[in-house]
Tab-separated table of N, CA, C and O in Angstrom:
chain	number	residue	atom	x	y	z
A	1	UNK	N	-19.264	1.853	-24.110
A	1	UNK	CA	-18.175	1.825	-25.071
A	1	UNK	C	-16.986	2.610	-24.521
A	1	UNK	O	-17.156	3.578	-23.780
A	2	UNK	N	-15.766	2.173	-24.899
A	2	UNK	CA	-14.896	3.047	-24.159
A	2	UNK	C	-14.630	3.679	-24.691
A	2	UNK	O	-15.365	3.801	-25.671
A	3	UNK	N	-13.552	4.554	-24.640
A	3	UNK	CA	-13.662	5.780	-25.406
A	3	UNK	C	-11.837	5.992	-25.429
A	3	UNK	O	-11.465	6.655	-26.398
A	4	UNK	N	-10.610	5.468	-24.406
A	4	UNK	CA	-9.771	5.610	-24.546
A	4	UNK	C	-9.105	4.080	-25.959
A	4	UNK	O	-9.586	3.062	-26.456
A	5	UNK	N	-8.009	4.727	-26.021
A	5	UNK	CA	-7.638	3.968	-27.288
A	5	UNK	C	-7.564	2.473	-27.211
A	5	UNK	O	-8.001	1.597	-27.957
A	6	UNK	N	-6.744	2.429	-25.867
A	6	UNK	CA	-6.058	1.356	-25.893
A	6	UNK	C	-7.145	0.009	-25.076
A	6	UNK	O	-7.037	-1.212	-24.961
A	7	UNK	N	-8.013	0.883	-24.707
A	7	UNK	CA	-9.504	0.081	-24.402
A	7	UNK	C	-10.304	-0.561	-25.288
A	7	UNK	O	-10.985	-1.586	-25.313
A	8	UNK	N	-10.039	0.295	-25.972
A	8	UNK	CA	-10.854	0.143	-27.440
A	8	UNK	C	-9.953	-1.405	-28.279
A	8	UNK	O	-10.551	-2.348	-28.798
A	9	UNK	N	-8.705	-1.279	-28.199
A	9	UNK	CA	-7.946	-2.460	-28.495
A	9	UNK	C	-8.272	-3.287	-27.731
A	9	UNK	O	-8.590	-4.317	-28.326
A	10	UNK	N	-8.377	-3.373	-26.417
A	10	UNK	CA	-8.667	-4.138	-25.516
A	10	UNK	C	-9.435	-5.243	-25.554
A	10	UNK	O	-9.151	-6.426	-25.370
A	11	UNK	N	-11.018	-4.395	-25.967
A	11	UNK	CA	-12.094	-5.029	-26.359
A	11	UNK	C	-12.339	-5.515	-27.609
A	11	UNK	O	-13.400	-6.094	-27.839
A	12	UNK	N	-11.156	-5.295	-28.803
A	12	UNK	CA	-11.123	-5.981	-29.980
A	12	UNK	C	-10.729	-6.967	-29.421
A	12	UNK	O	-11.430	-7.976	-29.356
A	13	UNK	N	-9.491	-6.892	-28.881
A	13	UNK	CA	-8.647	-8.513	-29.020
A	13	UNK	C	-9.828	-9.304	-27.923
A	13	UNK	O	-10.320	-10.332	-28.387
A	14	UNK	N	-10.140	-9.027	-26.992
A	14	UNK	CA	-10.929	-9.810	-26.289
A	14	UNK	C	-11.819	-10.543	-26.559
A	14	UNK	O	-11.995	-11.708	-26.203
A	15	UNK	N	-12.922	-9.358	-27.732
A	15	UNK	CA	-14.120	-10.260	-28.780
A	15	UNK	C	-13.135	-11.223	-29.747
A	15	UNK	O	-13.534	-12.328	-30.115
A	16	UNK	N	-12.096	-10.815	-30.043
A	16	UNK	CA	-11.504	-11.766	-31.083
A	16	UNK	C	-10.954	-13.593	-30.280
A	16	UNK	O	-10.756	-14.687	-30.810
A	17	UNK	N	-10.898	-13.212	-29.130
A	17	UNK	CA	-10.103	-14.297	-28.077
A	17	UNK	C	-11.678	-15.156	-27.857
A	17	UNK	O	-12.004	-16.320	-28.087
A	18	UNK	N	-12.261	-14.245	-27.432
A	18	UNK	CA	-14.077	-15.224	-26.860
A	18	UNK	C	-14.190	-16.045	-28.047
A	18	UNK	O	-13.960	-17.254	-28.049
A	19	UNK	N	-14.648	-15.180	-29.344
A	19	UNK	CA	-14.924	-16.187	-30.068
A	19	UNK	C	-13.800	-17.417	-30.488
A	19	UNK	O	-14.117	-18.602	-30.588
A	20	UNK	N	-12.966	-17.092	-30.622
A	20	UNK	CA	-11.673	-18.435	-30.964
A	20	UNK	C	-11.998	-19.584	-29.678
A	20	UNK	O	-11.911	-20.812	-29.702
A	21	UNK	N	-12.328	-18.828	-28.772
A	21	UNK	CA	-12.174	-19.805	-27.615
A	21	UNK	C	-13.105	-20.634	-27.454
A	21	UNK	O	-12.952	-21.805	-27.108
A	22	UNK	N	-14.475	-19.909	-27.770
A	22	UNK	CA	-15.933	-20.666	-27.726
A	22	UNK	C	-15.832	-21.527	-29.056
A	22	UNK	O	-16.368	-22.616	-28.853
A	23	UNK	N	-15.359	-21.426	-30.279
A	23	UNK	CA	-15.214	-22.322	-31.296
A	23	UNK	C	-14.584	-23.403	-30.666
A	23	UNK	O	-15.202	-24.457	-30.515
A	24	UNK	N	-13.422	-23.269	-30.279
A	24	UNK	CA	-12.262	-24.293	-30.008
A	24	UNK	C	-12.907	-25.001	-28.874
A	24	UNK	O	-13.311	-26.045	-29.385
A	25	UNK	N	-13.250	-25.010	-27.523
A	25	UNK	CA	-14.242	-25.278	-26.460
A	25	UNK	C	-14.802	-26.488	-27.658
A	25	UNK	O	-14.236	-27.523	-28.012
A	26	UNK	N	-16.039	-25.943	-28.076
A	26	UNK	CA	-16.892	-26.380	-28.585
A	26	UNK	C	-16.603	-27.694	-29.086
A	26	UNK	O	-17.248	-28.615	-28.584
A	27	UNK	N	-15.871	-27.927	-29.862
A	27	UNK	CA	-14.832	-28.881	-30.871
A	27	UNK	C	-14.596	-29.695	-29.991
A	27	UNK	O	-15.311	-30.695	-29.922
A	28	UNK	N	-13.831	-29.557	-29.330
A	28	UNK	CA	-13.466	-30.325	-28.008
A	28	UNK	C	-14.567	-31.234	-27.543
A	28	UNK	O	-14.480	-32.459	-27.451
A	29	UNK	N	-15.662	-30.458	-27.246
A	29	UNK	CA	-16.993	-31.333	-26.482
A	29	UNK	C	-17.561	-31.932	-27.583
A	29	UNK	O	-18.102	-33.000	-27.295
A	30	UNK	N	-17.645	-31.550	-29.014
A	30	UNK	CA	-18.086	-32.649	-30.078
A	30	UNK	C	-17.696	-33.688	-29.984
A	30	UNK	O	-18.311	-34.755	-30.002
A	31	UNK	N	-15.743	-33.305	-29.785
A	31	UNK	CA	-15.749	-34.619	-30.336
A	31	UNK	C	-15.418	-35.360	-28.996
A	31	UNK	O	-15.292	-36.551	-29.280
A	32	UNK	N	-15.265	-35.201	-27.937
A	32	UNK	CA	-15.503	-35.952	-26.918
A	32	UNK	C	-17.101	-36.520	-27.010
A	32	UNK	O	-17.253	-37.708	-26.726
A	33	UNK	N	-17.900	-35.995	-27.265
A	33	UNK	CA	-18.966	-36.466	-27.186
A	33	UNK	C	-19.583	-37.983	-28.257
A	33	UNK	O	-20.230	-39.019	-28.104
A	34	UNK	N	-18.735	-37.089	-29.534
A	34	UNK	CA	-18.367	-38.285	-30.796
A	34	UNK	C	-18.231	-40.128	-30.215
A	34	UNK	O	-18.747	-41.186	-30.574
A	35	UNK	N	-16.789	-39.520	-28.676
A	35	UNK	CA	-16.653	-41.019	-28.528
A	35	UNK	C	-17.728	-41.499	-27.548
A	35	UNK	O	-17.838	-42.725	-27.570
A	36	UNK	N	-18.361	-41.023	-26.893
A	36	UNK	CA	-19.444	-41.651	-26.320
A	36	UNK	C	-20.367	-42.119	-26.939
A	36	UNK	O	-21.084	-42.997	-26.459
A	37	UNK	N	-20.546	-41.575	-28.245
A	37	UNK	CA	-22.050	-41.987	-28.828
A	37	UNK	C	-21.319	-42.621	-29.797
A	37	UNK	O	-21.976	-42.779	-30.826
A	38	UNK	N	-20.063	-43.094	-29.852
A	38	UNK	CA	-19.732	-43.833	-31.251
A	38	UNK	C	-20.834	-45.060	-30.970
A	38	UNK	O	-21.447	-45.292	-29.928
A	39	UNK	N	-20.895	-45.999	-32.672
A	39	UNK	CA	-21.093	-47.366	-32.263
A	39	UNK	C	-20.812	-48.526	-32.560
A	39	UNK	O	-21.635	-49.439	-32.623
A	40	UNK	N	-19.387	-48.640	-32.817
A	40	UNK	CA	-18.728	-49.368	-32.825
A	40	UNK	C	-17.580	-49.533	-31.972
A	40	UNK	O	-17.879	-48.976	-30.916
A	41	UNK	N	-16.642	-49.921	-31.905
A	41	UNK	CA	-15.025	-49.597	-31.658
A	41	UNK	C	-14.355	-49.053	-32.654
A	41	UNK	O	-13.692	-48.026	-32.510
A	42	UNK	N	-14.447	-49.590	-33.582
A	42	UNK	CA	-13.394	-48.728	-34.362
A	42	UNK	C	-13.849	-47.483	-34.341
A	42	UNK	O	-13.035	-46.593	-34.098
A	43	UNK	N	-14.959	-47.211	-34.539
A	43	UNK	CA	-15.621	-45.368	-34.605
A	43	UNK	C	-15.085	-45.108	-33.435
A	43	UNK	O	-14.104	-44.387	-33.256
A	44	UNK	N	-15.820	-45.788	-32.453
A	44	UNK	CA	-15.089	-44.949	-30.734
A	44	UNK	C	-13.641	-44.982	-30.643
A	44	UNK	O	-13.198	-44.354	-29.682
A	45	UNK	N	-12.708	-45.601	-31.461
A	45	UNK	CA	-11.154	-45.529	-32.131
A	45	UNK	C	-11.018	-44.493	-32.495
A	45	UNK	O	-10.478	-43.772	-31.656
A	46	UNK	N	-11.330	-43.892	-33.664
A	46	UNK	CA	-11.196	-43.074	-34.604
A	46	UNK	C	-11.364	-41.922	-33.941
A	46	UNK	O	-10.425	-41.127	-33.915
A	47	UNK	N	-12.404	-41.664	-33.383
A	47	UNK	CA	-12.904	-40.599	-32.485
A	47	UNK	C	-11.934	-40.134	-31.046
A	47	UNK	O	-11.819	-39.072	-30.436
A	48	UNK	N	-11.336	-41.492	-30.877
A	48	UNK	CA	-10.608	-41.505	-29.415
A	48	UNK	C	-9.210	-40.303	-29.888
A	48	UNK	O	-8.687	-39.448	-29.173
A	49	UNK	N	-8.921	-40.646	-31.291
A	49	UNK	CA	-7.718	-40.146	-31.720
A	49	UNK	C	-8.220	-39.011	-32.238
A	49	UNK	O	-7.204	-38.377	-32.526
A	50	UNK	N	-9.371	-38.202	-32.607
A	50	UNK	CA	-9.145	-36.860	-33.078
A	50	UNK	C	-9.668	-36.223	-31.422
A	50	UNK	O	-9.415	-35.044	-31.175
A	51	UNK	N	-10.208	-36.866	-30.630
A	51	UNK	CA	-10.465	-35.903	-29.428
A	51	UNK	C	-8.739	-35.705	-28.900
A	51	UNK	O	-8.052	-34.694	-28.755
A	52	UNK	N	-8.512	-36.852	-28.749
A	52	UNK	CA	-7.049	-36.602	-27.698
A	52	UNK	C	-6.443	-35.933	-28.582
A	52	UNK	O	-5.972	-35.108	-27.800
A	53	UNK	N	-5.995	-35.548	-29.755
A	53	UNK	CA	-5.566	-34.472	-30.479
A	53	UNK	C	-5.935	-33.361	-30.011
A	53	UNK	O	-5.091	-32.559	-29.613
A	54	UNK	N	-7.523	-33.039	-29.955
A	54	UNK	CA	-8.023	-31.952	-29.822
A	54	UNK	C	-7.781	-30.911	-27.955
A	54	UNK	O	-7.720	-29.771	-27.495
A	55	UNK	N	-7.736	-32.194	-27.598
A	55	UNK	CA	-7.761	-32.197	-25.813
A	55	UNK	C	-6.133	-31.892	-25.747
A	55	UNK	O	-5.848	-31.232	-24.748
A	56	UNK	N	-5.038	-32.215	-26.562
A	56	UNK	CA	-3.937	-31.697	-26.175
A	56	UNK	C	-3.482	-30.619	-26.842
A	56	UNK	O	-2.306	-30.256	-26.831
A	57	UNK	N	-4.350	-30.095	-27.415
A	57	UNK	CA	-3.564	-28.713	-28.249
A	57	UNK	C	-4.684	-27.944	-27.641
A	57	UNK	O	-4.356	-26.760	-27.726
A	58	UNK	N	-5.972	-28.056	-27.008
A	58	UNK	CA	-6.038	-26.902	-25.765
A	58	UNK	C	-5.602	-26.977	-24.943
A	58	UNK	O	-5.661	-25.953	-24.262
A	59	UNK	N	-5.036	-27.861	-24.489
A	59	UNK	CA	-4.133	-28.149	-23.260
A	59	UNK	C	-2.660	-26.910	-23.430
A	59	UNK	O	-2.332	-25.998	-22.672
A	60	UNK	N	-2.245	-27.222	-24.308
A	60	UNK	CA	-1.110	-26.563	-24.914
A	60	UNK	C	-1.587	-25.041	-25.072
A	60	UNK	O	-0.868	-24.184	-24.559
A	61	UNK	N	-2.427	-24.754	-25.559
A	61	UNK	CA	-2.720	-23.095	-25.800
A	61	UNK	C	-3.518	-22.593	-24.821
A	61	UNK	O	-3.957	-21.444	-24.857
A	62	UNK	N	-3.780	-23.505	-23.794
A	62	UNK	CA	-3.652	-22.869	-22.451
A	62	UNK	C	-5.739	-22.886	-22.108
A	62	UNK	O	-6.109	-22.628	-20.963
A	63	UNK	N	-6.740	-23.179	-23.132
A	63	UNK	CA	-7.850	-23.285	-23.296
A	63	UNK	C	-8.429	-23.635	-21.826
A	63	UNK	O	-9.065	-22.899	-21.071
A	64	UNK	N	-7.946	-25.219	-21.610
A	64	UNK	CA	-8.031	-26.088	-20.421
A	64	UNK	C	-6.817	-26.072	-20.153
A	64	UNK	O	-5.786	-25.676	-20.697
A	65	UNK	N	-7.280	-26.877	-18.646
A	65	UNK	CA	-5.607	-26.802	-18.207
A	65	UNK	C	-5.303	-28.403	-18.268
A	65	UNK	O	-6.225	-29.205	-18.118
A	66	UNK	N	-3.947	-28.831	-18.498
A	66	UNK	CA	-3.407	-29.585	-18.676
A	66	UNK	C	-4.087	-30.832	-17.846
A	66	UNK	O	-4.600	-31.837	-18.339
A	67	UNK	N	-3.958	-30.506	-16.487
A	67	UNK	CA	-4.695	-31.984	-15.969
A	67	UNK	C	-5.891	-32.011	-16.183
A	67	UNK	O	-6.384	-33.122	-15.990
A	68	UNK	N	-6.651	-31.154	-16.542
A	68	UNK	CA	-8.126	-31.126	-17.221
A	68	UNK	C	-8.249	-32.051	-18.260
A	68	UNK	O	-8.814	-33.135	-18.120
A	69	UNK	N	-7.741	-31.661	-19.294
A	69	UNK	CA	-7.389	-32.572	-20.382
A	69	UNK	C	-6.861	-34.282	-20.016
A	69	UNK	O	-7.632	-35.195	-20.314
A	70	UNK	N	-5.568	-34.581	-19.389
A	70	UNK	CA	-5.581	-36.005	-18.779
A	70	UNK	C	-6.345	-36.771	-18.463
A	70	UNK	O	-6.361	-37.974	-18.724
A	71	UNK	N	-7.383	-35.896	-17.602
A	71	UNK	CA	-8.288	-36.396	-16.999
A	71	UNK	C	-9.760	-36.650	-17.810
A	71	UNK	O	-10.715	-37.217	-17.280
A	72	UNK	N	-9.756	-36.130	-19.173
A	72	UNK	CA	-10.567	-36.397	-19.726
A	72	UNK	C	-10.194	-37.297	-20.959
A	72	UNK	O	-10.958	-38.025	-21.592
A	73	UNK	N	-9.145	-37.132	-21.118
A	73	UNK	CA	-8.351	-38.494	-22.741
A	73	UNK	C	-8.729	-39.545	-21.137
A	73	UNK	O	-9.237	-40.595	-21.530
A	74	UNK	N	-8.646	-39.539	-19.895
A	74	UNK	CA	-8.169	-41.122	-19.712
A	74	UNK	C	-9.856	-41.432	-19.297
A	74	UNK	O	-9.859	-42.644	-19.078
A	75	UNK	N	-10.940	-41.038	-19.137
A	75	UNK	CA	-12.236	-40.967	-19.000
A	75	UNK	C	-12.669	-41.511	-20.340
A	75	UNK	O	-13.550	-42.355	-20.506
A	76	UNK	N	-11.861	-40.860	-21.385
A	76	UNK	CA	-12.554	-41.199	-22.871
A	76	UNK	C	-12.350	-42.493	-23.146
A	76	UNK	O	-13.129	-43.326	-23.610
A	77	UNK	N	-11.306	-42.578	-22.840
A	77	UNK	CA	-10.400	-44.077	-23.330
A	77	UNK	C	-11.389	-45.343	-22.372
A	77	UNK	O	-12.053	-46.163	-23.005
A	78	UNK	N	-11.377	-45.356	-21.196
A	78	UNK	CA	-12.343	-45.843	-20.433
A	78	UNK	C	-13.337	-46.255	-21.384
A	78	UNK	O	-13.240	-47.358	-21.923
A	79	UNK	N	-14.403	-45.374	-21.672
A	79	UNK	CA	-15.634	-45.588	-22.271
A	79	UNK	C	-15.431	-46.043	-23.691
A	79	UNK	O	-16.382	-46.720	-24.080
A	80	UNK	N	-14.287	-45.843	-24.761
A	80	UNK	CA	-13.786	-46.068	-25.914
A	80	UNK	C	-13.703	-47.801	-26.073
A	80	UNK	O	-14.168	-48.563	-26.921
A	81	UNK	N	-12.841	-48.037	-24.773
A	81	UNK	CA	-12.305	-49.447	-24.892
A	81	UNK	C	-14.020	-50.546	-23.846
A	81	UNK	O	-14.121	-51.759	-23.664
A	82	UNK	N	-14.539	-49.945	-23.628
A	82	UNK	CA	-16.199	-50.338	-23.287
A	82	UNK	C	-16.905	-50.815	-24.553
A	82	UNK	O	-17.826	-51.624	-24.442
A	83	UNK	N	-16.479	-50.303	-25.909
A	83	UNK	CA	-17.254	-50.349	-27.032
A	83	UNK	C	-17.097	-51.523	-27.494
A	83	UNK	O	-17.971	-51.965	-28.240
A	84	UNK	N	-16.044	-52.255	-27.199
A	84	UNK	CA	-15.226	-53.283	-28.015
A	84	UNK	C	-16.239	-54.306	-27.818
A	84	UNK	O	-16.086	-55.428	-28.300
């Protein structure tokens, strides 16, 4: 445990950052995962549009990095438009 102050802040905001991050992560791989196991098209639709939502606002808050994300909306879409 640390014992100076600003350490002590340190390791708040840090536990506070892990967990936001491991939630948000998480979400992400649901619902990417959502469109693989959809079974229809329209579900693997529906799904295509809350992942790529999800994939660009960690993109944006810095979670993944930007071509991370591209590279996974255009992987999704791939397998999305497979369903049809």
């Amino acid at each position: 445990m640390p014992r100076i102050a600003s350490a002590k802040k340190r390791m708040r905001q840090a536990n506070r950052r892990r967990t936001r991050n491991r939630a948000q992560r998480s979400a992400v791989r649901r619902a990417m995962k959502q469109v693989r196991t959809a079974s229809t098209a329209e579900a693997a639709q529906n799904a295509m549009k809350a992942a790529e939502r999800l994939l660009d606002r960690a993109a944006r808050k810095g979670l993944i990095k930007s071509n991370a994300a591209a590279r996974h909306k255009r992987r999704l879409v791939r397998v999305a438009r497979g369903k049809g």
